[in-house]
Amino acid sequence: MLHCVIPQPKRSATHPPPRPHLSDQPFYGFRNSIRQHIDAKTKVTSQKTTALGRSISKSTPTTTTSSTSNRYRPSLANPPRPKAKLILKAKPEAAVKAPINTVGCGDAAPKEPACKKPTVDRSNRRLLRPYRRSLPLLPLLTRSYPALSVRLLNQSVRREKTGRLERLLQAHLEPAANAVKWAWPNESTLQAHVDFLNIRWRLQLEKALARAAAGSSSAGTLHRQRTLEESRFMWSSWASLDDVSLFQDQLRDIEPLYTLKDLTKRIMEFPVPEEWCADSSATAKSNISYWLHCPLPLPDWDELRGTFVELSPLYDNYCADYFEEDYKEVQDARDGRLNRVLKRRDVLSAVKLCRLGCSASNRDATWSLILRDKTQEEAQYKRLLAEFVRWEVFLDWVMLQSVMDTVGNAEQFFNFVTQMQQVMQLFQRDPAVVERLEVGLLLEPLGVEGEEADQNGDEPRHPKAVSDRTSPYPPNGVIPFHEMSMYAGPLAYVCIRTKPCYFMFREFYCRYFQFLHHLSTHPQSILPMYALFENLLHSREQSVWEHLRVKLAVHPAKYVVPWLTMAFSSFIEIDQLLVLWDRIVGFGDLRVLVLLALGIFILRGKVLLKCKTSREAGAVLSDILNVEVVPLLQLALFT
Amino acid sequence: MSQTTERSDSDSESDSSREEEEEAPPTVKIPTRKTEVPSAVPVKFQAVIKYHTDQGFRPLLCAFRNLQWRDFANRGRWHMFWANVANARALFQPGQRYYFNDDQLVNHYQSCYQLSRKDNMTKNIKKFRMEMAHLKDPIGKKDRHGNFLYLDLIAPTYLLPFDFNTFLTDFKKNGGLYIVKPCSGSQGQGIFLVNQLDQAKRWQEKALAEIAACVQDNEGYQGYLISRYIANPLLIDGKKFDLRIYILVTSFKPLRCYYYRQGFCRFCATRYSPDVGNIDDKFMHLTNVAVQKQKKGYNRSHGNKWSLKAFRLYMERVYGRGKIDSLFDKIFWMIVQSLRSVQSLMDNDRHCYEMYGYDCLIDAHLKPWLLEINASPSLEDSTPVDRVIKTSLLSDTMRMALYERCPHLLGMKEKRPDASDMPLGDYEILYLEEPAPKLTPAERVKKANLGRYGSTSGPLQAPPLAPQDRPRWNSM
Ligand SMILES: Nc1ncnc2c1ncn2[C@@H]1O[C@H](COP(=O)(O)OP(=O)(O)OP(=O)(O)O)[C@@H](O)[C@H]1O
């Protein structure tokens, strides 16, 4: 009886009309269909609710490519002054249409759909104004970062520029810290806020990076050309990168820049208005944030069921159980079908079959057909290898250590340490990644001057070079977190050799994983996904939700966010994980992760209800190694 | 709205199941794969079951706690005795035989050493295949060179000092590497690789001297085995490994055995190289955990162990499913035949069952070799995953043993004839000598469509495989 009275989530009143659904659109059968779907979705959202933050986030990279090289020549002597004109140029609509449609606050107030014509509300303008004015300035300020050596970055930048930045940020953070008192009635204000926090985070990371580099044996050099001997040595140790004793000197004081825990904490302590979690007073006092009533447009059950219709028990889903009675016969039939499709190189059918799951032996071929473009790979791989031999990036050492500590200690992956080291080393210096980053790169990446490159008369090595003398740092634009290599680990079971494994990983990262560890309001990124999780859990298992929140004071984010952020890698058994990733590739939709998390909560709901302390609940939620993916997805969606 | 109706549906379901749950004790037990999906036949123990054990391994105690059994604490009678081999055999001492009640079980057979001692195992398998050849059984077929086609289970092995001459002929013909092991050793102790005749001769002399000493003192002697070293093992990431597979035997006549899904591979820490120069490097050649642990930099979080599932997934990717299916079929074939080889020697006591740990090595041609059978496989939990596997292994083992021997303790009046009420847990039926009915076609279809969830929410799955269900073995 507990489920009978389910209050409709309050946001539904202000909820924008459901977006046109994926399955309504004609399905594109070519390679990039999934990419386009995601793009289409983003476009729809950003059109409907004019998104300040989003437009900035999307526009920044484009502005930089088009206009930076002649406009901002980074020089420390005269720090660039913010130019208001530029901002307008960069994103006219963002500045003009900055949505200020605040609709009062609290539960009773929201009456207007978010997509209505923005109305100006003076009370909230105060909050927005400083933000609007300075947010686009931040990239300008940071352009002065291309401190060629970290020493510069450390001394002058930290003291002068970052001091200013710091003060600027402080001005904005003050309201943010008090945000609990305010209502954020619509998505775009949230977006702005998220982007803002993101920038702050990026600055912190860059500083941490500089500090780490300064403290390490590389003495502050972020990026340099290797000497001939070093190059030879690196080349000879390419096949034995798992042997860290070779690099003892370099690895001495290396520590991860940030970890999964930091990411989780950021979300748990994300300042949100009280109203979002207004259905009980118990949490109002704590500084933990809940996302139940956040104004993001979230899909409802019908939409989810429509998106993931192939998961329903009516379809013949493959769940990788070798011990099933009929495993062999079913699998033979399925393999036959998939092999025919692969032979024809029929992407459309491959995607459809991939949604039902692939088998271990043809997963590689299927995923490659859907995701990879093999034409350029050979040349790119060679170039990356050459870069590995020639250039030393400080983050290499951080990464080497991280891979040893994560993949090297994981029961599922320890046999693939060498391969993972190679993959991550290549990843660090791949300029193709930076072009495809969509979230988390609100700031232009840190620039590094190619000192040596000049002497050799090389052309700028990266297409995204900030000027012809500097190139983004790290070359792929991603400041790695400690557990990042766990994204690549499972792919070792799919692609046996380093080269295909690397390109598969790059596709996975650029299409999916980049959304999982950056704060953003992109519907596939971690914040909306976690908000979706809370909503679904609240509507499905309200008793569990309440029990956890009120009685035990357990924040589900503590467990769920790591699952989602890592796409469950290393949390569940590898065969099941690949079955799950089949669905990610097939549907091109990361929300399947949310469904699995929900399934786990439903499955363990009864046990959770019996828990009397938060420790017990923690024990129930922290061990999910044995879950089975397909039954749980079905349980979450179709029961 | 469809949403609301569905919700109320699930409501009534969850309500009824909640009532069932009321009776369960309120301790928090984290559901695992098998227990978390409610089964149609709730396994409830009717009586209080008392256990007795002479070992203090954590997985063992955890298993007892999960089963909610009580320690018999030297009062009354135990139902389940988890003993080491010596204590179990003491129960059967002629003249001082323990008086068993109907509902008492112990985890070893009196003659378990027939398999677990290396020399006995070798002898029994050799004898078995001679018999088969003699009886003109098709499985006893030989090829042109006199090698057994289907019973080629172990690497050619000779017992020192008795088989020294046969060893010499073999050595002169083939040469190469040989491995010497003490017959009753364990944990890789006293194992050496030899590649020269005078080394082998030294071992022969040692064995002879030991025998002489034993005759004098009138004691049992140990003896040594020398067997051909499999120099082309399958390598993953350049490292040698062997498989540990758990087998439960609940009866030898008729043979009823089960394999456990969750085994693991044990890897060497050092990359393998067949150079003779390295033959003293035990970290490269011996896969025992006890050996690898001594290596500096031994990783405690994975302990060089890889789960069987991950192994299978990876191998299927590399070799394709057909080859790996046949590899596992060969492994299971090997196991069943090794059990059959001692069928007639085992005392078929109805109070006994046995959980064996099989060690098998795979060579580069994907042929499995039986290395050794442990009657008391290690129950230590060296890694977290180890603990999970071993705990569930032990509780599943004991539950199955109870089901086979005293089902009334499990709250069943009678076993169902089709064995559909088996509390298999993660066990799978390997071989049951009595044929059992198969699923009807309609049931098969239903299962295939519902996927795993559908099948587990019905009556316990895995209908027994009759021997004729595995004809693939013969096509090997
Ligand atoms: N014929 C062989 N060819 C190749 N390697 C072998 C052979 N026999 C044994 N080994 C290697 O030696 C190791 C030890 O062998 P074995 O299991 O027989 O010894 P043990 O001391 O009885 O170990 P335990 O009882 O702890 O399992 C095996 O794990 C295997 O790697």
mmCIF file of C-alpha atoms in Angstrom, chain B residues 91-316:
data_model
loop_
_atom_site.group_PDB
_atom_site.id
_atom_site.type_symbol
_atom_site.label_atom_id
_atom_site.label_comp_id
_atom_site.label_asym_id
_atom_site.label_seq_id
_atom_site.Cartn_x
_atom_site.Cartn_y
_atom_site.Cartn_z
ATOM 1 C CA LEU B 91 35.846 -41.026 12.425
ATOM 2 C CA PHE B 92 36.081 -44.107 10.280
ATOM 3 C CA GLN B 93 38.925 -45.880 12.053
ATOM 4 C CA PRO B 94 38.238 -49.560 12.095
ATOM 5 C CA GLY B 95 37.249 -50.545 15.579
ATOM 6 C CA GLN B 96 36.658 -46.968 16.718
ATOM 7 C CA ARG B 97 34.187 -45.921 14.093
ATOM 8 C CA TYR B 98 32.083 -42.979 15.090
ATOM 9 C CA TYR B 99 28.473 -43.953 15.439
ATOM 10 C CA PHE B 100 26.705 -41.821 12.866
ATOM 11 C CA ASN B 101 23.085 -40.842 13.114
ATOM 12 C CA ASP B 102 21.096 -40.626 9.925
ATOM 13 C CA ASP B 103 21.387 -36.872 9.744
ATOM 14 C CA GLN B 104 25.096 -36.427 10.261
ATOM 15 C CA LEU B 105 27.475 -35.465 7.512
ATOM 16 C CA VAL B 106 31.196 -35.038 7.255
ATOM 17 C CA ASN B 107 33.050 -33.373 4.427
ATOM 18 C CA HIS B 108 35.567 -36.077 3.508
ATOM 19 C CA TYR B 109 35.468 -39.643 2.359
ATOM 20 C CA GLN B 110 37.591 -42.078 4.192
ATOM 21 C CA SER B 111 39.472 -42.849 1.008
ATOM 22 C CA CYS B 112 39.694 -39.326 -0.367
ATOM 23 C CA TYR B 113 43.457 -39.704 -0.675
ATOM 24 C CA GLN B 114 42.820 -41.919 -3.697
ATOM 25 C CA LEU B 115 42.559 -38.702 -5.633
ATOM 26 C CA SER B 116 44.261 -36.152 -3.512
ATOM 27 C CA ARG B 117 47.626 -37.834 -3.246
ATOM 28 C CA LYS B 118 49.497 -37.265 -6.434
ATOM 29 C CA ASP B 119 50.875 -40.787 -6.731
ATOM 30 C CA ASN B 120 47.485 -42.379 -6.119
ATOM 31 C CA MET B 121 45.820 -40.147 -8.631
ATOM 32 C CA THR B 122 48.400 -41.012 -11.261
ATOM 33 C CA LYS B 123 48.119 -44.711 -10.550
ATOM 34 C CA ASN B 124 44.350 -44.681 -10.606
ATOM 35 C CA ILE B 125 44.084 -42.780 -13.832
ATOM 36 C CA LYS B 126 46.641 -45.012 -15.499
ATOM 37 C CA LYS B 127 44.816 -48.082 -14.279
ATOM 38 C CA PHE B 128 41.475 -46.729 -15.394
ATOM 39 C CA ARG B 129 42.600 -46.125 -18.939
ATOM 40 C CA MET B 130 44.223 -49.521 -19.192
ATOM 41 C CA GLU B 131 40.921 -50.998 -18.128
ATOM 42 C CA MET B 132 39.016 -48.981 -20.666
ATOM 43 C CA ALA B 133 41.398 -49.996 -23.404
ATOM 44 C CA HIS B 134 41.107 -53.565 -22.281
ATOM 45 C CA LEU B 135 37.318 -53.460 -22.288
ATOM 46 C CA LYS B 136 37.395 -51.953 -25.781
ATOM 47 C CA ASP B 137 35.406 -49.035 -24.470
ATOM 48 C CA PRO B 138 35.396 -46.297 -27.138
ATOM 49 C CA ILE B 139 36.860 -43.796 -24.714
ATOM 50 C CA GLY B 140 39.883 -46.015 -24.265
ATOM 51 C CA LYS B 141 40.941 -45.602 -27.887
ATOM 52 C CA LYS B 142 44.562 -44.991 -28.721
ATOM 53 C CA ASP B 143 46.188 -43.326 -31.669
ATOM 54 C CA ARG B 144 48.963 -44.757 -33.816
ATOM 55 C CA HIS B 145 51.660 -43.924 -31.312
ATOM 56 C CA GLY B 146 49.857 -45.599 -28.470
ATOM 57 C CA ASN B 147 48.659 -42.339 -26.871
ATOM 58 C CA PHE B 148 45.201 -42.300 -25.448
ATOM 59 C CA LEU B 149 42.895 -40.150 -27.500
ATOM 60 C CA TYR B 150 40.344 -39.280 -24.872
ATOM 61 C CA LEU B 151 42.024 -40.219 -21.635
ATOM 62 C CA ASP B 152 45.145 -38.179 -22.109
ATOM 63 C CA LEU B 153 44.407 -36.346 -18.878
ATOM 64 C CA ILE B 154 47.757 -35.983 -17.171
ATOM 65 C CA ALA B 155 51.239 -35.269 -18.399
ATOM 66 C CA PRO B 156 53.318 -38.468 -18.585
ATOM 67 C CA THR B 157 54.236 -39.139 -14.984
ATOM 68 C CA TYR B 158 56.514 -41.664 -13.326
ATOM 69 C CA LEU B 159 56.753 -42.700 -9.752
ATOM 70 C CA LEU B 160 60.224 -42.692 -8.255
ATOM 71 C CA PRO B 161 61.901 -44.983 -7.497
ATOM 72 C CA PHE B 162 59.750 -47.705 -9.069
ATOM 73 C CA ASP B 163 59.182 -46.338 -12.570
ATOM 74 C CA PHE B 164 62.674 -45.023 -13.048
ATOM 75 C CA ASN B 165 63.396 -47.235 -16.019
ATOM 76 C CA THR B 166 60.276 -46.238 -17.888
ATOM 77 C CA PHE B 167 61.201 -42.674 -17.136
ATOM 78 C CA LEU B 168 64.641 -43.274 -18.618
ATOM 79 C CA THR B 169 63.222 -44.545 -21.886
ATOM 80 C CA ASP B 170 60.893 -41.602 -22.071
ATOM 81 C CA PHE B 171 63.657 -39.175 -21.245
ATOM 82 C CA LYS B 172 66.013 -40.637 -23.815
ATOM 83 C CA LYS B 173 63.329 -40.457 -26.444
ATOM 84 C CA ASN B 174 61.978 -36.991 -25.750
ATOM 85 C CA GLY B 175 64.399 -35.222 -23.453
ATOM 86 C CA GLY B 176 63.346 -31.771 -22.375
ATOM 87 C CA LEU B 177 62.161 -30.483 -19.049
ATOM 88 C CA TYR B 178 60.772 -32.587 -16.243
ATOM 89 C CA ILE B 179 59.297 -31.616 -12.924
ATOM 90 C CA VAL B 180 59.871 -33.466 -9.673
ATOM 91 C CA LYS B 181 57.324 -33.284 -6.862
ATOM 92 C CA PRO B 182 57.030 -35.019 -3.526
ATOM 93 C CA CYS B 183 53.917 -37.210 -3.614
ATOM 94 C CA SER B 184 52.142 -35.732 -0.671
ATOM 95 C CA GLY B 185 53.519 -32.228 -0.728
ATOM 96 C CA SER B 186 51.433 -29.171 -1.126
ATOM 97 C CA GLN B 187 51.784 -25.455 -1.634
ATOM 98 C CA GLY B 188 54.560 -25.939 -4.115
ATOM 99 C CA GLN B 189 57.027 -27.180 -1.534
ATOM 100 C CA GLY B 190 59.839 -29.404 -2.708
ATOM 101 C CA ILE B 191 59.086 -28.943 -6.398
ATOM 102 C CA PHE B 192 62.000 -28.681 -8.797
ATOM 103 C CA LEU B 193 62.509 -28.572 -12.497
ATOM 104 C CA VAL B 194 65.148 -30.848 -13.979
ATOM 105 C CA ASN B 195 66.500 -31.010 -17.470
ATOM 106 C CA GLN B 196 69.505 -33.288 -17.117
ATOM 107 C CA LEU B 197 69.745 -36.940 -16.509
ATOM 108 C CA ASP B 198 72.131 -36.731 -13.582
ATOM 109 C CA GLN B 199 69.734 -34.449 -11.749
ATOM 110 C CA ALA B 200 66.984 -37.014 -12.207
ATOM 111 C CA LYS B 201 69.353 -39.723 -11.050
ATOM 112 C CA ARG B 202 70.057 -37.789 -7.904
ATOM 113 C CA TRP B 203 66.347 -37.704 -7.136
ATOM 114 C CA GLN B 204 66.131 -41.404 -7.812
ATOM 115 C CA GLU B 205 68.908 -42.045 -5.311
ATOM 116 C CA LYS B 206 67.208 -39.851 -2.795
ATOM 117 C CA ALA B 207 63.940 -41.732 -3.238
ATOM 118 C CA LEU B 208 65.736 -45.051 -2.815
ATOM 119 C CA ALA B 209 67.476 -43.881 0.311
ATOM 120 C CA GLU B 210 64.190 -42.715 1.762
ATOM 121 C CA ILE B 211 62.613 -46.055 1.048
ATOM 122 C CA ALA B 212 65.433 -47.864 2.755
ATOM 123 C CA ALA B 213 65.063 -45.642 5.804
ATOM 124 C CA CYS B 214 61.352 -46.238 5.878
ATOM 125 C CA VAL B 215 61.714 -49.980 5.674
ATOM 126 C CA GLN B 216 64.044 -49.795 8.640
ATOM 127 C CA ASP B 217 61.739 -47.664 10.747
ATOM 128 C CA ASN B 218 58.660 -49.421 9.469
ATOM 129 C CA GLU B 219 56.996 -46.188 8.471
ATOM 130 C CA GLY B 220 55.205 -44.971 5.376
ATOM 131 C CA TYR B 221 57.500 -43.423 2.845
ATOM 132 C CA GLN B 222 56.847 -40.341 0.798
ATOM 133 C CA GLY B 223 58.152 -40.988 -2.655
ATOM 134 C CA TYR B 224 58.530 -38.614 -5.590
ATOM 135 C CA LEU B 225 56.847 -38.124 -8.881
ATOM 136 C CA ILE B 226 58.622 -37.049 -11.989
ATOM 137 C CA SER B 227 56.456 -35.843 -14.808
ATOM 138 C CA ARG B 228 56.985 -34.189 -18.100
ATOM 139 C CA TYR B 229 56.922 -30.436 -17.766
ATOM 140 C CA ILE B 230 54.395 -28.720 -19.954
ATOM 141 C CA ALA B 231 56.742 -26.220 -21.489
ATOM 142 C CA ASN B 232 54.246 -24.448 -23.705
ATOM 143 C CA PRO B 233 51.574 -23.264 -21.302
ATOM 144 C CA LEU B 234 48.983 -20.807 -22.470
ATOM 145 C CA LEU B 235 50.141 -17.326 -21.557
ATOM 146 C CA ILE B 236 48.036 -14.302 -20.801
ATOM 147 C CA ASP B 237 49.925 -11.039 -20.642
ATOM 148 C CA GLY B 238 52.984 -13.232 -20.989
ATOM 149 C CA LYS B 239 52.337 -14.992 -17.697
ATOM 150 C CA LYS B 240 51.705 -18.616 -16.888
ATOM 151 C CA PHE B 241 48.601 -19.523 -14.942
ATOM 152 C CA ASP B 242 46.501 -22.453 -13.884
ATOM 153 C CA LEU B 243 42.822 -22.852 -13.153
ATOM 154 C CA ARG B 244 41.319 -23.737 -9.812
ATOM 155 C CA ILE B 245 37.923 -25.329 -10.224
ATOM 156 C CA TYR B 246 35.797 -26.508 -7.338
ATOM 157 C CA ILE B 247 33.960 -29.780 -7.649
ATOM 158 C CA LEU B 248 31.424 -31.187 -5.243
ATOM 159 C CA VAL B 249 30.916 -34.935 -5.164
ATOM 160 C CA THR B 250 27.956 -36.075 -3.150
ATOM 161 C CA SER B 251 28.140 -39.697 -4.119
ATOM 162 C CA PHE B 252 30.508 -41.908 -6.064
ATOM 163 C CA LYS B 253 28.096 -44.711 -6.795
ATOM 164 C CA PRO B 254 26.135 -43.508 -8.641
ATOM 165 C CA LEU B 255 28.460 -40.668 -9.487
ATOM 166 C CA ARG B 256 26.862 -37.322 -8.686
ATOM 167 C CA CYS B 257 29.075 -34.322 -9.101
ATOM 168 C CA TYR B 258 28.696 -30.582 -9.528
ATOM 169 C CA TYR B 259 31.063 -27.828 -10.548
ATOM 170 C CA TYR B 260 31.176 -24.387 -9.088
ATOM 171 C CA ARG B 261 30.884 -21.425 -11.402
ATOM 172 C CA GLN B 262 33.183 -19.202 -9.486
ATOM 173 C CA GLY B 263 36.656 -20.541 -9.786
ATOM 174 C CA PHE B 264 39.731 -18.526 -10.512
ATOM 175 C CA CYS B 265 42.960 -18.456 -12.423
ATOM 176 C CA ARG B 266 46.177 -18.156 -10.466
ATOM 177 C CA PHE B 267 48.869 -16.218 -12.247
ATOM 178 C CA CYS B 268 52.598 -16.153 -11.911
ATOM 179 C CA ALA B 269 53.996 -12.742 -11.177
ATOM 180 C CA THR B 270 56.924 -13.021 -13.557
ATOM 181 C CA ARG B 271 56.555 -13.275 -17.313
ATOM 182 C CA TYR B 272 57.185 -16.737 -18.616
ATOM 183 C CA SER B 273 60.134 -17.659 -20.752
ATOM 184 C CA PRO B 274 60.959 -21.214 -21.745
ATOM 185 C CA ASP B 275 64.702 -20.607 -21.424
ATOM 186 C CA VAL B 276 66.480 -23.315 -19.479
ATOM 187 C CA GLY B 277 68.439 -20.611 -17.752
ATOM 188 C CA ASN B 278 65.356 -19.687 -15.766
ATOM 189 C CA ILE B 279 64.388 -23.091 -14.500
ATOM 190 C CA ASP B 280 65.162 -22.138 -10.948
ATOM 191 C CA ASP B 281 62.833 -19.149 -10.980
ATOM 192 C CA LYS B 282 59.840 -20.513 -9.166
ATOM 193 C CA PHE B 283 57.948 -17.258 -9.520
ATOM 194 C CA MET B 284 57.899 -17.926 -13.221
ATOM 195 C CA HIS B 285 57.055 -21.616 -13.201
ATOM 196 C CA LEU B 286 54.959 -22.373 -10.135
ATOM 197 C CA THR B 287 51.559 -20.808 -9.938
ATOM 198 C CA ASN B 288 50.742 -21.711 -6.351
ATOM 199 C CA VAL B 289 49.572 -18.762 -4.319
ATOM 200 C CA ALA B 290 51.778 -19.896 -1.470
ATOM 201 C CA VAL B 291 54.807 -19.559 -3.735
ATOM 202 C CA GLN B 292 53.812 -16.301 -5.363
ATOM 203 C CA LYS B 293 53.165 -14.735 -1.995
ATOM 204 C CA GLN B 294 56.836 -14.909 -1.174
ATOM 205 C CA LYS B 295 57.702 -12.666 -4.064
ATOM 206 C CA LYS B 296 58.577 -9.121 -3.216
ATOM 207 C CA GLY B 297 55.852 -6.777 -4.325
ATOM 208 C CA TYR B 298 53.119 -9.416 -4.186
ATOM 209 C CA ASN B 299 49.898 -7.540 -4.722
ATOM 210 C CA ARG B 300 47.483 -8.127 -1.898
ATOM 211 C CA SER B 301 44.485 -6.549 -3.480
ATOM 212 C CA HIS B 302 44.218 -9.014 -6.327
ATOM 213 C CA GLY B 303 46.667 -11.700 -5.269
ATOM 214 C CA ASN B 304 47.339 -12.569 -8.923
ATOM 215 C CA LYS B 305 43.925 -14.165 -9.108
ATOM 216 C CA TRP B 306 41.574 -13.680 -11.974
ATOM 217 C CA SER B 307 38.027 -14.863 -11.823
ATOM 218 C CA LEU B 308 37.028 -17.713 -14.067
ATOM 219 C CA LYS B 309 34.335 -15.562 -15.568
ATOM 220 C CA ALA B 310 36.716 -12.825 -16.632
ATOM 221 C CA PHE B 311 39.025 -15.501 -17.971
ATOM 222 C CA ARG B 312 36.284 -16.995 -20.045
ATOM 223 C CA LEU B 313 35.159 -13.647 -21.378
ATOM 224 C CA TYR B 314 38.662 -12.753 -22.425
ATOM 225 C CA MET B 315 39.346 -16.124 -23.979
ATOM 226 C CA GLU B 316 36.137 -16.012 -25.954
#
